[in-house]
Amino acid sequence: MSVEMMGIETVERDVLVIGGGPAGMAAALEAGVDPDCRVMLIERDPELGGILNQCIHDGFGLEYFKEALSGPEYAMRFIQQLRARGLEARTGTIVESLSTDCVVDLSTKGTLLRVKAGAVVLAMGCRERTRGALSIPGDRPSGVLTAGAAQNLMNMGNVMVGKRVCILGSGDIGLIMARRLVLEGARVEAVFEILPYSSGLNRNLRQCLDDFRIPLYLKTTVSRIVGKERLEGIWVSSVDEGRVPIPGTEKFIACDTLLLSVGLIPENELAVEAGVVLDPVTGGASVDDHLMSSVPGIFSCGNVLHVHDLVDRVSMEASLAGRWAASYAMGRYSAPLRKIAVQAGSGIRYTVPQYLSGTTSVSISFRPAMPDTSRQVLVLAGKDVVSRQSFPRLHPAEMGSIKLQKEDLAGRTSIEVVVE
Ligand SMILES: Cc1cc2nc3c(=O)[nH]c(=O)nc-3n(C[C@H](O)[C@H](O)[C@H](O)COP(=O)(O)OP(=O)(O)OC[C@H]3O[C@@H](n4cnc5c(N)ncnc54)[C@H](O)[C@@H]3O)c2cc1C
């Protein structure tokens, strides 16, 4: 039986944005600049703001607003604009399914709603990798949780998660939580990182670990978890080049809490359902420079496209996605623009976008594969150097970007980004 026959309400919108975090809010605001474009923004939580609502530390907005804001303050600036412009934002609403032709089924406060959209912007963010994804051997006590879950419990629920804490993984969430736990009276024993370098921003290493004298052990991992009901301690081991624990290096550390800060996974189940092709490295959609995925009319931005370190870049990228989604929905163009393929070459882990139209100047985001200093990043087309830019510091924790002018792209069919 069709949805219409079942009596489920069906509405039409030009642009439907899924996810009310910073990406979704910026995309909706930009799509709504066109007064004829009917925009709907969907958020499953009761409040707009996404992950920012639990990030009560400051450091947001330095590029976008030229001010250091807390997460909720940054989010509030966008929420106020949405309200002032009267844009339709439905909270407490979850997208259940998304089809290739931009038909979206929603569950909104106990009722079902079908939206036939001209274009869809994916802005669903990320979820954290858990212990299950790491397969750490040992017991299964309480007290082992992701850093984001701990942040949510402490900052949103006013619940203290532990007294004696170890952190596995030096991603930004883990570093921020190390400082937060000390400020709340816990003892943070150490942060352990399997890689030979930290996977967090340099400023977070200084402000969250060095300033609080919390040691960071590189090339080290948790090799066993011990505890009957509550965590009693962990065994840590040094790892070899293949990241395998080295026998004989084990050390026991007593603690009641282990936080995991070991990576984020873009929430792309809906995208896959709609047939969107994902980039195996980013876990996000493979997009053109209008941020359209392989499926016409489905756009992607923010952490669901690739994990960002700075929210400012999320907002800028999402504005582009919103603008181009509105343009597509209003019939100004009709298909993904994949004229020039962008390849991640030597020294580069990934690039976004993965395709260019050649019709516009563009900024390509990239992550280097390894830390390095005083390097040039080149854009090559065969043997031609299309562009080169100097980077005093390259680090996998810091997203880089390189600008290309439309004129540089004339006549190209593929380009490669490499570290010289
Ligand atoms: C702990 C932490 C510290 C950080 N510190 C900084 C910092 O100091 N400075 C800085 O600039 N950046 C920082 N960041 C990064 C920044 O917060 C993120 O890059 C940014 O929030 C990502 O925005 P987003 O909108 O893509 O995702 P999110 O903020 O995760 O929002 C995604 C939204 O989509 C919703 N959603 C998902 N699926 C559905 C569905 N099916 N239906 C409806 N809604 C759905 C979710 O509920 C969520 O609200 C930090 C991030 C974290 C986690």
Coordinates of C-alpha atoms and ligand atoms in Angstrom, one line a residue:
M1 CA 0.0 0.0 0.0
S2 CA 1.4 3.4 -0.9
V3 CA 2.1 6.1 1.8
E4 CA -0.6 8.3 0.2
M5 CA -3.1 5.4 0.4
M6 CA -2.2 4.8 4.1
G7 CA -3.2 8.4 4.7
I8 CA 0.3 9.5 5.7
E9 CA 0.7 13.2 5.0
T10 CA 3.0 14.1 2.1
V11 CA 4.5 17.6 1.7
E12 CA 6.8 19.2 -0.9
R13 CA 9.9 21.2 -0.2
D14 CA 12.7 22.5 -2.5
V15 CA 15.5 21.7 -0.1
L16 CA 15.4 19.3 2.8
V17 CA 18.5 19.4 5.1
I18 CA 19.1 16.4 7.4
G19 CA 20.9 17.2 10.6
G20 CA 20.6 20.4 12.7
G21 CA 24.3 20.8 13.7
P22 CA 26.5 23.6 12.5
A23 CA 26.6 22.0 9.0
G24 CA 22.8 21.6 8.6
M25 CA 22.1 25.1 10.0
A26 CA 24.6 26.8 7.7
A27 CA 23.3 24.9 4.7
A28 CA 19.6 25.7 5.5
L29 CA 20.4 29.4 6.0
E30 CA 22.2 29.6 2.7
A31 CA 19.5 27.7 0.7
G32 CA 16.9 30.0 2.2
V33 CA 18.6 33.1 0.8
D34 CA 16.6 32.5 -2.3
P35 CA 13.1 33.7 -1.3
D36 CA 11.4 31.2 -3.6
C37 CA 13.3 28.2 -2.1
R38 CA 11.2 26.4 0.4
V39 CA 13.6 24.9 3.0
M40 CA 13.0 22.3 5.8
L41 CA 15.6 21.5 8.4
I42 CA 15.4 18.2 10.3
E43 CA 17.0 17.4 13.6
R44 CA 16.5 14.2 15.7
D45 CA 17.5 15.8 19.0
P46 CA 15.1 18.1 20.9
E47 CA 17.5 21.1 20.2
L48 CA 19.4 22.4 17.2
G49 CA 23.2 22.7 17.6
G50 CA 24.5 19.1 17.1
I51 CA 27.7 18.2 18.9
L52 CA 28.3 21.8 19.8
N53 CA 25.8 21.7 22.6
Q54 CA 28.1 19.5 24.7
C55 CA 31.3 21.4 23.8
I56 CA 31.3 24.0 26.6
H57 CA 35.0 24.8 26.2
D58 CA 35.9 27.8 24.0
G59 CA 37.9 27.9 20.7
F60 CA 35.0 27.9 18.3
G61 CA 34.5 30.6 15.7
L62 CA 38.1 32.0 15.5
E63 CA 38.0 32.0 11.7
Y64 CA 34.3 32.5 11.1
F65 CA 33.4 35.1 13.7
K66 CA 37.0 36.2 14.6
E67 CA 36.1 35.5 18.2
A68 CA 36.7 32.6 20.6
L69 CA 33.2 31.2 21.4
S70 CA 32.0 28.1 23.3
G71 CA 30.2 25.5 21.3
P72 CA 26.7 26.5 22.5
E73 CA 27.5 30.2 21.8
Y74 CA 28.6 29.4 18.3
A75 CA 25.4 27.3 17.7
M76 CA 23.2 30.1 19.1
R77 CA 24.4 32.5 16.5
F78 CA 23.0 30.3 13.8
I79 CA 19.9 29.3 15.7
Q80 CA 19.1 33.0 16.1
Q81 CA 19.5 33.6 12.4
L82 CA 17.2 30.7 11.5
R83 CA 14.6 32.1 13.9
A84 CA 14.9 35.6 12.6
R85 CA 14.5 34.4 9.1
G86 CA 11.5 32.2 10.0
L87 CA 13.0 29.1 8.4
E88 CA 11.2 25.8 9.0
A89 CA 13.2 23.7 11.5
R90 CA 11.7 20.5 12.9
T91 CA 13.5 19.1 16.0
G92 CA 12.6 15.8 17.6
T93 CA 12.3 14.5 14.1
I94 CA 14.3 11.6 12.7
V95 CA 14.8 10.7 9.0
E96 CA 13.8 7.1 8.6
S97 CA 14.6 6.6 4.9
L98 CA 15.9 8.5 1.9
S99 CA 15.3 7.4 -1.7
T100 CA 17.4 8.1 -4.8
D101 CA 14.7 10.5 -6.1
C102 CA 14.9 12.7 -2.9
V103 CA 11.8 11.3 -1.2
V104 CA 12.3 11.4 2.6
D105 CA 10.3 9.6 5.2
L106 CA 10.3 11.2 8.6
S107 CA 9.1 10.3 12.1
T108 CA 8.2 13.5 13.8
K109 CA 6.9 13.5 17.3
G110 CA 5.0 10.3 16.9
T111 CA 3.7 10.8 13.4
L112 CA 5.0 9.9 10.0
L113 CA 5.6 12.5 7.3
R114 CA 6.7 12.0 3.7
V115 CA 8.7 14.9 2.1
K116 CA 9.2 15.1 -1.7
A117 CA 12.2 17.3 -1.9
G118 CA 13.8 19.0 -4.9
A119 CA 17.2 18.4 -3.3
V120 CA 18.5 16.9 -0.1
V121 CA 21.6 18.1 1.9
L122 CA 23.1 15.4 4.1
A123 CA 24.5 16.9 7.4
M124 CA 24.2 14.1 9.9
G125 CA 27.7 14.4 11.4
C126 CA 29.7 11.5 12.9
R127 CA 29.5 8.9 15.6
E128 CA 32.5 7.7 17.7
R129 CA 34.4 4.4 17.3
T130 CA 33.8 2.2 20.3
R131 CA 35.6 -0.6 22.1
G132 CA 33.9 -3.1 19.8
A133 CA 35.6 -1.6 16.8
L134 CA 39.1 -1.9 18.5
S135 CA 38.6 -5.5 19.8
I136 CA 40.7 -4.8 23.0
P137 CA 41.0 -8.1 24.9
G138 CA 40.0 -8.5 28.6
D139 CA 37.1 -8.1 30.8
R140 CA 33.9 -6.1 30.1
P141 CA 33.5 -3.9 33.2
S142 CA 31.7 -0.6 33.4
G143 CA 33.9 2.5 33.2
V144 CA 35.0 2.1 29.6
L145 CA 33.3 4.7 27.4
T146 CA 33.9 7.0 24.5
A147 CA 35.2 10.5 25.2
G148 CA 32.2 12.0 23.5
A149 CA 29.8 10.0 25.7
A150 CA 31.8 11.1 28.8
Q151 CA 31.5 14.7 27.6
N152 CA 27.8 14.4 27.1
L153 CA 27.3 12.8 30.6
M154 CA 29.4 15.5 32.3
N155 CA 28.5 18.6 30.4
M156 CA 24.8 17.9 29.7
G157 CA 23.9 15.5 32.5
N158 CA 26.1 16.8 35.3
V159 CA 27.4 13.3 36.0
M160 CA 31.0 12.7 37.0
V161 CA 32.3 9.7 35.0
G162 CA 35.3 8.6 37.2
K163 CA 38.0 9.6 39.6
R164 CA 41.2 8.0 38.2
V165 CA 41.2 8.1 34.4
C166 CA 43.2 6.9 31.4
I167 CA 42.6 8.0 27.9
L168 CA 43.3 5.9 24.8
G169 CA 43.7 7.9 21.6
S170 CA 44.9 11.5 21.3
G171 CA 42.1 12.9 19.2
D172 CA 40.7 16.3 20.0
I173 CA 37.8 15.0 22.0
G174 CA 40.1 12.9 24.3
L175 CA 42.4 15.9 24.8
I176 CA 39.6 18.2 25.7
M177 CA 38.1 15.7 28.1
A178 CA 41.5 15.2 29.8
R179 CA 41.5 18.8 30.8
R180 CA 37.8 18.8 31.7
L181 CA 38.2 15.8 34.0
V182 CA 41.1 17.5 35.8
L183 CA 39.1 20.7 36.2
E184 CA 36.3 18.6 37.7
G185 CA 38.6 17.0 40.3
A186 CA 39.6 13.7 38.6
R187 CA 43.2 12.4 38.3
V188 CA 44.1 11.8 34.7
E189 CA 47.0 9.3 34.6
A190 CA 48.0 9.6 31.0
V191 CA 46.9 9.6 27.3
F192 CA 48.1 6.7 25.2
E193 CA 48.4 7.0 21.4
I194 CA 49.2 4.0 19.1
L195 CA 50.6 6.3 16.3
P196 CA 54.1 7.9 16.5
Y197 CA 52.4 11.3 16.6
S198 CA 49.3 12.8 18.2
S199 CA 46.0 12.8 16.2
G200 CA 44.8 16.0 17.9
L201 CA 45.4 19.7 17.1
N202 CA 48.6 21.2 18.4
R203 CA 46.8 23.9 20.3
N204 CA 44.8 21.2 22.2
L205 CA 48.0 19.3 23.1
R206 CA 49.4 22.5 24.7
Q207 CA 46.3 23.8 26.3
C208 CA 44.8 20.4 27.5
L209 CA 47.9 18.2 28.3
D210 CA 51.0 20.3 28.7
D211 CA 49.3 23.0 30.8
F212 CA 48.0 20.3 33.1
R213 CA 51.1 18.1 33.1
I214 CA 49.2 15.1 31.7
P215 CA 51.7 12.7 30.0
L216 CA 51.2 11.6 26.4
Y217 CA 52.7 8.2 25.5
L218 CA 53.1 7.7 21.8
K219 CA 53.4 4.2 20.0
T220 CA 51.5 2.8 23.0
T221 CA 48.2 1.0 23.2
V222 CA 45.9 -0.6 25.7
S223 CA 46.5 -4.4 25.5
R224 CA 44.1 -5.6 28.2
I225 CA 41.2 -4.3 30.2
V226 CA 40.8 -5.6 33.8
G227 CA 37.8 -5.4 36.2
K228 CA 35.0 -7.5 37.4
E229 CA 32.1 -5.0 37.7
R230 CA 33.9 -1.6 37.5
L231 CA 37.2 -1.1 35.7
E232 CA 40.2 -1.8 38.0
G233 CA 43.0 -1.1 35.6
I234 CA 44.5 -1.5 32.2
W235 CA 47.6 -3.1 30.7
V236 CA 49.4 -0.9 28.2
S237 CA 52.1 -2.0 25.8
S238 CA 54.5 -0.3 23.4
V239 CA 53.8 -1.2 19.7
D240 CA 56.0 -2.0 16.8
E241 CA 56.0 -0.4 13.3
G242 CA 52.9 -2.6 12.5
R243 CA 51.1 -1.3 15.6
V244 CA 51.3 -4.7 17.2
P245 CA 52.0 -4.8 21.0
I246 CA 55.6 -5.8 21.8
P247 CA 55.8 -8.7 24.3
G248 CA 57.7 -7.7 27.5
T249 CA 56.7 -4.0 27.4
E250 CA 53.4 -4.4 29.3
K251 CA 52.7 -2.1 32.3
F252 CA 49.7 -2.2 34.6
I253 CA 48.0 1.1 35.4
A254 CA 45.3 1.2 38.1
C255 CA 42.3 3.3 37.1
D256 CA 38.5 3.3 37.3
T257 CA 37.7 4.9 33.9
L258 CA 39.1 4.4 30.4
L259 CA 38.0 7.0 27.8
L260 CA 38.3 6.1 24.1
S261 CA 39.1 8.8 21.6
V262 CA 39.9 6.7 18.7
G263 CA 38.2 8.2 15.7
L264 CA 34.9 9.2 14.2
I265 CA 32.8 7.5 11.6
P266 CA 30.5 9.6 9.3
E267 CA 26.9 8.6 9.8
N268 CA 26.2 7.6 6.2
E269 CA 23.7 4.8 6.5
L270 CA 20.9 6.9 4.9
A271 CA 23.3 7.9 2.1
V272 CA 24.1 4.3 1.3
E273 CA 20.4 3.5 1.2
A274 CA 19.9 6.2 -1.4
G275 CA 22.8 4.7 -3.5
V276 CA 25.3 7.4 -2.8
V277 CA 28.9 6.3 -3.6
L278 CA 31.2 6.7 -0.6
D279 CA 34.9 7.5 -0.6
P280 CA 36.6 4.5 1.1
V281 CA 39.1 6.8 2.8
T282 CA 36.9 9.5 4.2
G283 CA 33.8 7.3 4.8
G284 CA 31.8 10.3 3.3
A285 CA 30.2 10.8 0.0
S286 CA 32.4 11.3 -3.0
V287 CA 31.3 14.8 -4.2
D288 CA 31.9 17.4 -7.0
D289 CA 32.9 21.0 -6.3
H290 CA 29.2 21.8 -5.8
L291 CA 29.2 19.2 -3.0
M292 CA 26.8 17.0 -5.0
S293 CA 27.2 13.3 -4.5
S294 CA 27.0 10.7 -7.2
V295 CA 23.2 10.8 -6.9
P296 CA 21.7 13.8 -8.6
G297 CA 20.1 16.2 -6.0
I298 CA 21.8 14.7 -3.0
F299 CA 24.5 17.0 -1.5
S300 CA 26.7 16.4 1.6
C301 CA 28.7 18.7 4.0
G302 CA 30.2 18.8 7.4
N303 CA 31.4 15.8 9.4
V304 CA 29.2 13.4 7.4
L305 CA 31.3 14.3 4.4
H306 CA 34.7 14.2 6.0
V307 CA 35.8 14.7 9.6
H308 CA 36.7 18.3 10.3
D309 CA 38.8 19.7 13.1
L310 CA 37.4 23.2 13.0
V311 CA 33.7 24.0 13.1
D312 CA 34.4 27.2 11.1
R313 CA 35.3 25.2 8.1
V314 CA 32.2 23.1 8.6
S315 CA 30.0 26.2 8.4
M316 CA 31.8 27.5 5.3
E317 CA 31.6 24.2 3.4
A318 CA 27.9 23.8 4.4
S319 CA 27.0 27.2 3.1
L320 CA 28.3 26.1 -0.3
A321 CA 26.3 22.9 -0.2
G322 CA 23.1 24.9 0.7
R323 CA 23.6 27.4 -2.1
W324 CA 24.2 24.7 -4.7
A325 CA 21.3 22.5 -3.4
A326 CA 19.0 25.5 -3.8
S327 CA 20.3 26.2 -7.3
Y328 CA 19.7 22.5 -8.3
A329 CA 16.2 22.5 -6.7
M330 CA 15.3 25.7 -8.6
G331 CA 16.2 24.0 -11.9
R332 CA 19.4 25.9 -12.6
Y333 CA 21.4 22.7 -13.3
S334 CA 20.6 19.1 -13.4
A335 CA 23.4 16.6 -12.8
P336 CA 26.7 16.0 -10.8
L337 CA 29.5 17.9 -12.5
R338 CA 32.3 15.3 -12.7
K339 CA 34.5 16.7 -15.5
I340 CA 37.8 16.6 -13.7
A341 CA 38.8 13.8 -11.3
V342 CA 41.0 14.8 -8.3
Q343 CA 43.4 12.2 -7.0
A344 CA 45.2 12.0 -3.7
G345 CA 48.8 11.4 -4.7
S346 CA 52.0 10.9 -2.8
G347 CA 51.9 12.2 0.8
I348 CA 48.2 13.0 0.7
R349 CA 45.6 10.8 2.4
Y350 CA 42.5 12.2 0.8
T351 CA 41.0 15.2 -1.0
V352 CA 37.5 16.7 -0.9
P353 CA 36.0 17.3 -3.4
Q354 CA 36.9 14.3 -5.4
Y355 CA 35.6 15.8 -8.7
L356 CA 35.6 19.3 -10.2
S357 CA 33.3 20.9 -12.7
G358 CA 36.0 23.2 -14.1
T359 CA 33.3 26.0 -14.2
T360 CA 34.4 27.7 -11.0
S361 CA 37.4 28.5 -8.9
V362 CA 37.6 26.0 -6.0
S363 CA 39.3 25.3 -2.7
I364 CA 40.4 21.6 -2.3
S365 CA 40.5 20.3 1.3
F366 CA 43.2 17.6 2.0
R367 CA 44.8 15.7 4.8
P368 CA 48.5 14.8 4.6
A369 CA 49.4 11.2 5.3
M370 CA 52.3 12.1 7.7
P371 CA 53.5 15.0 9.8
D372 CA 56.1 17.1 8.0
T373 CA 57.6 20.6 8.0
S374 CA 58.5 23.2 5.3
R375 CA 56.8 21.4 2.4
Q376 CA 55.2 22.4 -0.9
V377 CA 51.9 20.9 -1.9
L378 CA 51.6 20.6 -5.7
V379 CA 48.6 20.2 -7.9
L380 CA 49.7 18.3 -11.0
A381 CA 48.0 17.6 -14.3
G382 CA 50.3 15.0 -15.9
K383 CA 53.6 16.7 -15.8
D384 CA 52.2 20.2 -15.6
V385 CA 52.3 22.0 -12.3
V386 CA 48.8 23.6 -12.0
S387 CA 49.5 25.1 -8.6
R388 CA 51.9 25.0 -5.7
Q389 CA 51.6 26.3 -2.2
S390 CA 54.1 26.3 0.7
F391 CA 53.1 24.8 4.1
P392 CA 55.4 25.5 7.1
R393 CA 53.7 22.5 8.8
L394 CA 51.7 19.5 7.6
H395 CA 50.0 17.3 10.0
P396 CA 47.3 14.6 9.6
A397 CA 45.4 16.2 12.5
E398 CA 45.1 19.5 10.6
M399 CA 43.1 19.8 7.4
G400 CA 44.9 21.7 4.7
S401 CA 43.4 23.5 1.7
I402 CA 44.7 24.6 -1.6
K403 CA 43.0 27.1 -4.0
L404 CA 42.7 26.6 -7.7
Q405 CA 41.5 29.2 -10.2
K406 CA 39.0 28.3 -12.8
E407 CA 41.5 29.3 -15.5
D408 CA 44.0 26.7 -14.2
L409 CA 41.5 24.0 -14.8
A410 CA 40.7 24.7 -18.5
G411 CA 41.2 21.6 -20.6
R412 CA 42.0 19.2 -17.7
T413 CA 40.4 15.8 -17.2
S414 CA 42.3 14.8 -14.0
I415 CA 44.6 16.4 -11.5
E416 CA 46.6 15.0 -8.6
V417 CA 47.5 16.6 -5.3
V418 CA 50.9 15.6 -3.9
V419 CA 53.4 16.6 -1.3
E420 CA 56.6 17.5 -3.0
Ligands
LIG1 C1 34.5 17.1 21.7 C2 34.7 18.0 20.5 C3 35.4 19.1 20.6 C4 35.5 20.0 19.5 N1 36.2 21.1 19.7 C5 36.3 22.0 18.7 C6 36.9 23.3 18.9 O1 37.4 23.6 19.9 N2 36.9 24.2 17.8 C7 36.3 23.9 16.7 O2 36.2 24.7 15.7 N3 35.7 22.6 16.4 C8 35.7 21.7 17.4 N4 35.0 20.5 17.2 C9 34.6 20.1 15.9 C10 33.1 20.6 15.5 O3 32.4 20.6 16.7 C11 32.5 19.6 14.5 O4 33.4 19.6 13.4 C12 31.1 20.1 14.1 O5 30.3 20.1 15.2 C13 30.5 19.1 13.0 O6 29.3 19.7 12.6 P1 28.2 18.8 11.9 O7 27.0 19.6 11.7 O8 28.8 18.2 10.6 O9 27.9 17.5 12.8 P2 27.2 17.5 14.2 O10 27.5 18.6 15.1 O11 27.5 16.1 14.8 O12 25.6 17.5 13.9 C14 24.9 16.5 13.2 C15 23.5 16.5 13.6 O13 22.7 15.6 12.8 C16 21.7 15.0 13.5 N5 21.3 13.7 12.8 C17 22.0 12.7 12.5 N6 21.3 11.7 11.9 C18 20.0 12.2 11.8 C19 18.8 11.7 11.2 N7 18.8 10.5 10.6 N8 17.7 12.5 11.3 C20 17.8 13.7 11.9 N9 18.9 14.2 12.5 C21 20.0 13.5 12.4 C22 22.4 14.7 14.9 O14 21.5 14.6 15.9 C23 23.3 16.0 15.0 O15 22.6 17.0 15.7 C24 34.9 19.6 18.3 C25 34.2 18.5 18.2 C26 34.0 17.6 19.3 C27 33.2 16.4 19.2

